[in-house]
């Protein structure tokens, strides 16, 4: 386990774990960014306010109801269970804060795009 992964896990609010468990959880936690990042790129390229709103709503959902996070539920059902890997638990507070912050930026960008303030959308 690299120091980078260990620091990431601490910043996300997860307790210290053995190296194997930490690496497995790290890979699982990157499931959501692997899906959201390409969608954000598409939203940027298309300047799609509705897509930013949808992404913001999903991230807000993850923050307010962490045990019903659709990304973690999908991962647990279709990746973790069939392969016998440990399931993801609801996100700790620091991870939820990061998701909430991302949701706020996405909703701000969407509002700027709806108002046709393209420069401000890039600032967000």
PDB file of C-alpha atoms in Angstrom:
ATOM      1  CA  UNK A   1       0.000   0.000   0.000  1.00  0.00           C
ATOM      2  CA  UNK A   2       1.393   3.358  -0.948  1.00  0.00           C
ATOM      3  CA  UNK A   3       1.443   6.346   1.339  1.00  0.00           C
ATOM      4  CA  UNK A   4      -0.794   8.152  -1.167  1.00  0.00           C
ATOM      5  CA  UNK A   5      -3.547   5.564  -0.752  1.00  0.00           C
ATOM      6  CA  UNK A   6      -3.193   5.606   3.035  1.00  0.00           C
ATOM      7  CA  UNK A   7      -3.478   9.406   3.117  1.00  0.00           C
ATOM      8  CA  UNK A   8      -6.490   9.341   0.789  1.00  0.00           C
ATOM      9  CA  UNK A   9      -8.258   6.849   3.030  1.00  0.00           C
ATOM     10  CA  UNK A  10      -7.576   8.930   6.138  1.00  0.00           C
ATOM     11  CA  UNK A  11      -8.813  12.092   4.417  1.00  0.00           C
ATOM     12  CA  UNK A  12     -11.992  10.291   3.407  1.00  0.00           C
ATOM     13  CA  UNK A  13     -12.646   9.455   7.066  1.00  0.00           C
ATOM     14  CA  UNK A  14     -11.887   5.737   7.023  1.00  0.00           C
ATOM     15  CA  UNK A  15      -9.996   4.134   9.919  1.00  0.00           C
ATOM     16  CA  UNK A  16      -6.550   2.610   9.521  1.00  0.00           C
ATOM     17  CA  UNK A  17      -6.830  -0.841   7.998  1.00  0.00           C
ATOM     18  CA  UNK A  18      -4.453  -3.598   6.996  1.00  0.00           C
ATOM     19  CA  UNK A  19      -2.829  -3.017   3.626  1.00  0.00           C
ATOM     20  CA  UNK A  20      -4.935  -5.585   1.746  1.00  0.00           C
ATOM     21  CA  UNK A  21      -8.247  -4.268   3.053  1.00  0.00           C
ATOM     22  CA  UNK A  22      -7.205  -0.680   2.424  1.00  0.00           C
ATOM     23  CA  UNK A  23      -6.269  -1.391  -1.199  1.00  0.00           C
ATOM     24  CA  UNK A  24      -9.549  -3.231  -1.781  1.00  0.00           C
ATOM     25  CA  UNK A  25     -11.620  -0.410  -0.267  1.00  0.00           C
ATOM     26  CA  UNK A  26      -9.616   2.166  -2.252  1.00  0.00           C
ATOM     27  CA  UNK A  27     -10.459   0.429  -5.542  1.00  0.00           C
ATOM     28  CA  UNK A  28     -14.112   0.202  -4.520  1.00  0.00           C
ATOM     29  CA  UNK A  29     -14.276   3.877  -3.581  1.00  0.00           C
ATOM     30  CA  UNK A  30     -13.016   4.814  -7.037  1.00  0.00           C
ATOM     31  CA  UNK A  31     -16.076   3.179  -8.607  1.00  0.00           C
ATOM     32  CA  UNK A  32     -18.160   6.360  -8.220  1.00  0.00           C
ATOM     33  CA  UNK A  33     -15.543   8.766  -9.671  1.00  0.00           C
ATOM     34  CA  UNK A  34     -15.043   6.423 -12.624  1.00  0.00           C
ATOM     35  CA  UNK A  35     -18.689   6.960 -13.511  1.00  0.00           C
ATOM     36  CA  UNK A  36     -19.164  10.600 -12.500  1.00  0.00           C
ATOM     37  CA  UNK A  37     -15.989  12.014 -14.080  1.00  0.00           C
ATOM     38  CA  UNK A  38     -16.853  11.045 -17.682  1.00  0.00           C
ATOM     39  CA  UNK A  39     -20.368  12.408 -17.167  1.00  0.00           C
ATOM     40  CA  UNK A  40     -18.934  15.701 -15.922  1.00  0.00           C
ATOM     41  CA  UNK A  41     -16.702  15.843 -18.999  1.00  0.00           C
ATOM     42  CA  UNK A  42     -19.731  15.281 -21.225  1.00  0.00           C
ATOM     43  CA  UNK A  43     -21.645  17.997 -19.349  1.00  0.00           C
ATOM     44  CA  UNK A  44     -18.734  20.407 -19.819  1.00  0.00           C
ATOM     45  CA  UNK A  45     -18.299  19.643 -23.506  1.00  0.00           C
ATOM     46  CA  UNK A  46     -22.029  19.941 -24.205  1.00  0.00           C
ATOM     47  CA  UNK A  47     -22.497  22.838 -21.742  1.00  0.00           C
ATOM     48  CA  UNK A  48     -25.452  20.861 -20.468  1.00  0.00           C
ATOM     49  CA  UNK A  49     -27.129  22.508 -17.497  1.00  0.00           C
ATOM     50  CA  UNK A  50     -29.656  19.643 -17.150  1.00  0.00           C
ATOM     51  CA  UNK A  51     -26.852  17.077 -16.873  1.00  0.00           C
ATOM     52  CA  UNK A  52     -25.127  19.200 -14.218  1.00  0.00           C
ATOM     53  CA  UNK A  53     -28.431  19.382 -12.325  1.00  0.00           C
ATOM     54  CA  UNK A  54     -28.884  15.604 -12.500  1.00  0.00           C
ATOM     55  CA  UNK A  55     -25.337  14.982 -11.278  1.00  0.00           C
ATOM     56  CA  UNK A  56     -25.813  17.530  -8.512  1.00  0.00           C
ATOM     57  CA  UNK A  57     -29.074  15.886  -7.453  1.00  0.00           C
ATOM     58  CA  UNK A  58     -27.464  12.439  -7.335  1.00  0.00           C
ATOM     59  CA  UNK A  59     -24.579  13.732  -5.232  1.00  0.00           C
ATOM     60  CA  UNK A  60     -27.011  15.560  -2.913  1.00  0.00           C
ATOM     61  CA  UNK A  61     -28.903  12.284  -2.554  1.00  0.00           C
ATOM     62  CA  UNK A  62     -25.639  10.555  -1.609  1.00  0.00           C
ATOM     63  CA  UNK A  63     -25.046  13.149   1.102  1.00  0.00           C
ATOM     64  CA  UNK A  64     -28.524  13.214   2.590  1.00  0.00           C
ATOM     65  CA  UNK A  65     -29.223   9.463   2.406  1.00  0.00           C
ATOM     66  CA  UNK A  66     -25.763   7.829   2.414  1.00  0.00           C
ATOM     67  CA  UNK A  67     -27.045   4.290   2.971  1.00  0.00           C
ATOM     68  CA  UNK A  68     -28.982   4.575  -0.335  1.00  0.00           C
ATOM     69  CA  UNK A  69     -26.060   5.815  -2.433  1.00  0.00           C
ATOM     70  CA  UNK A  70     -26.826   4.363  -5.894  1.00  0.00           C
ATOM     71  CA  UNK A  71     -23.146   3.973  -6.794  1.00  0.00           C
ATOM     72  CA  UNK A  72     -22.331   2.025  -3.644  1.00  0.00           C
ATOM     73  CA  UNK A  73     -25.481  -0.089  -3.962  1.00  0.00           C
ATOM     74  CA  UNK A  74     -24.652  -0.913  -7.593  1.00  0.00           C
ATOM     75  CA  UNK A  75     -21.067  -1.749  -6.652  1.00  0.00           C
ATOM     76  CA  UNK A  76     -22.149  -3.952  -3.753  1.00  0.00           C
ATOM     77  CA  UNK A  77     -24.759  -5.805  -5.813  1.00  0.00           C
ATOM     78  CA  UNK A  78     -22.947  -6.306  -9.114  1.00  0.00           C
ATOM     79  CA  UNK A  79     -19.240  -6.149  -8.271  1.00  0.00           C
ATOM     80  CA  UNK A  80     -18.607  -6.974  -4.614  1.00  0.00           C
ATOM     81  CA  UNK A  81     -21.143  -9.776  -4.049  1.00  0.00           C
ATOM     82  CA  UNK A  82     -20.398 -11.838  -7.183  1.00  0.00           C
ATOM     83  CA  UNK A  83     -16.635 -11.615  -6.630  1.00  0.00           C
ATOM     84  CA  UNK A  84     -16.805 -12.202  -2.869  1.00  0.00           C
ATOM     85  CA  UNK A  85     -15.291  -8.803  -2.071  1.00  0.00           C
ATOM     86  CA  UNK A  86     -16.243  -6.772   0.989  1.00  0.00           C
ATOM     87  CA  UNK A  87     -19.159  -4.438   0.432  1.00  0.00           C
ATOM     88  CA  UNK A  88     -18.922  -0.677   0.726  1.00  0.00           C
ATOM     89  CA  UNK A  89     -20.469   0.839   3.824  1.00  0.00           C
ATOM     90  CA  UNK A  90     -22.142   4.260   3.891  1.00  0.00           C
ATOM     91  CA  UNK A  91     -19.656   7.071   3.399  1.00  0.00           C
ATOM     92  CA  UNK A  92     -18.173   8.720   6.493  1.00  0.00           C
ATOM     93  CA  UNK A  93     -18.688  12.440   7.074  1.00  0.00           C
ATOM     94  CA  UNK A  94     -15.548  13.709   5.257  1.00  0.00           C
ATOM     95  CA  UNK A  95     -16.476  11.804   2.099  1.00  0.00           C
ATOM     96  CA  UNK A  96     -20.066  13.061   2.283  1.00  0.00           C
ATOM     97  CA  UNK A  97     -18.758  16.608   2.702  1.00  0.00           C
ATOM     98  CA  UNK A  98     -16.678  16.228  -0.476  1.00  0.00           C
ATOM     99  CA  UNK A  99     -19.709  14.913  -2.344  1.00  0.00           C
ATOM    100  CA  UNK A 100     -21.807  17.813  -1.051  1.00  0.00           C
ATOM    101  CA  UNK A 101     -19.180  20.300  -2.155  1.00  0.00           C
ATOM    102  CA  UNK A 102     -19.086  18.736  -5.630  1.00  0.00           C
ATOM    103  CA  UNK A 103     -22.897  18.918  -5.758  1.00  0.00           C
ATOM    104  CA  UNK A 104     -22.797  22.616  -4.841  1.00  0.00           C
ATOM    105  CA  UNK A 105     -20.289  23.373  -7.596  1.00  0.00           C
ATOM    106  CA  UNK A 106     -22.312  21.420 -10.141  1.00  0.00           C
ATOM    107  CA  UNK A 107     -25.541  23.180  -9.220  1.00  0.00           C
ATOM    108  CA  UNK A 108     -23.753  26.551  -9.377  1.00  0.00           C
ATOM    109  CA  UNK A 109     -22.432  25.687 -12.821  1.00  0.00           C
ATOM    110  CA  UNK A 110     -25.908  24.608 -13.937  1.00  0.00           C
ATOM    111  CA  UNK A 111     -27.452  27.850 -12.694  1.00  0.00           C
ATOM    112  CA  UNK A 112     -24.823  29.868 -14.545  1.00  0.00           C
ATOM    113  CA  UNK A 113     -25.478  27.897 -17.726  1.00  0.00           C
ATOM    114  CA  UNK A 114     -29.251  28.368 -17.365  1.00  0.00           C
ATOM    115  CA  UNK A 115     -28.652  32.135 -16.976  1.00  0.00           C
ATOM    116  CA  UNK A 116     -26.353  32.048 -20.018  1.00  0.00           C
ATOM    117  CA  UNK A 117     -23.403  33.271 -17.939  1.00  0.00           C
ATOM    118  CA  UNK A 118     -20.870  31.095 -19.719  1.00  0.00           C
ATOM    119  CA  UNK A 119     -17.831  32.808 -18.205  1.00  0.00           C
ATOM    120  CA  UNK A 120     -19.171  32.321 -14.669  1.00  0.00           C
ATOM    121  CA  UNK A 121     -19.926  28.684 -15.473  1.00  0.00           C
ATOM    122  CA  UNK A 122     -16.240  28.190 -16.249  1.00  0.00           C
ATOM    123  CA  UNK A 123     -15.271  29.905 -13.003  1.00  0.00           C
ATOM    124  CA  UNK A 124     -17.395  27.431 -11.058  1.00  0.00           C
TER     125      UNK A 124
END
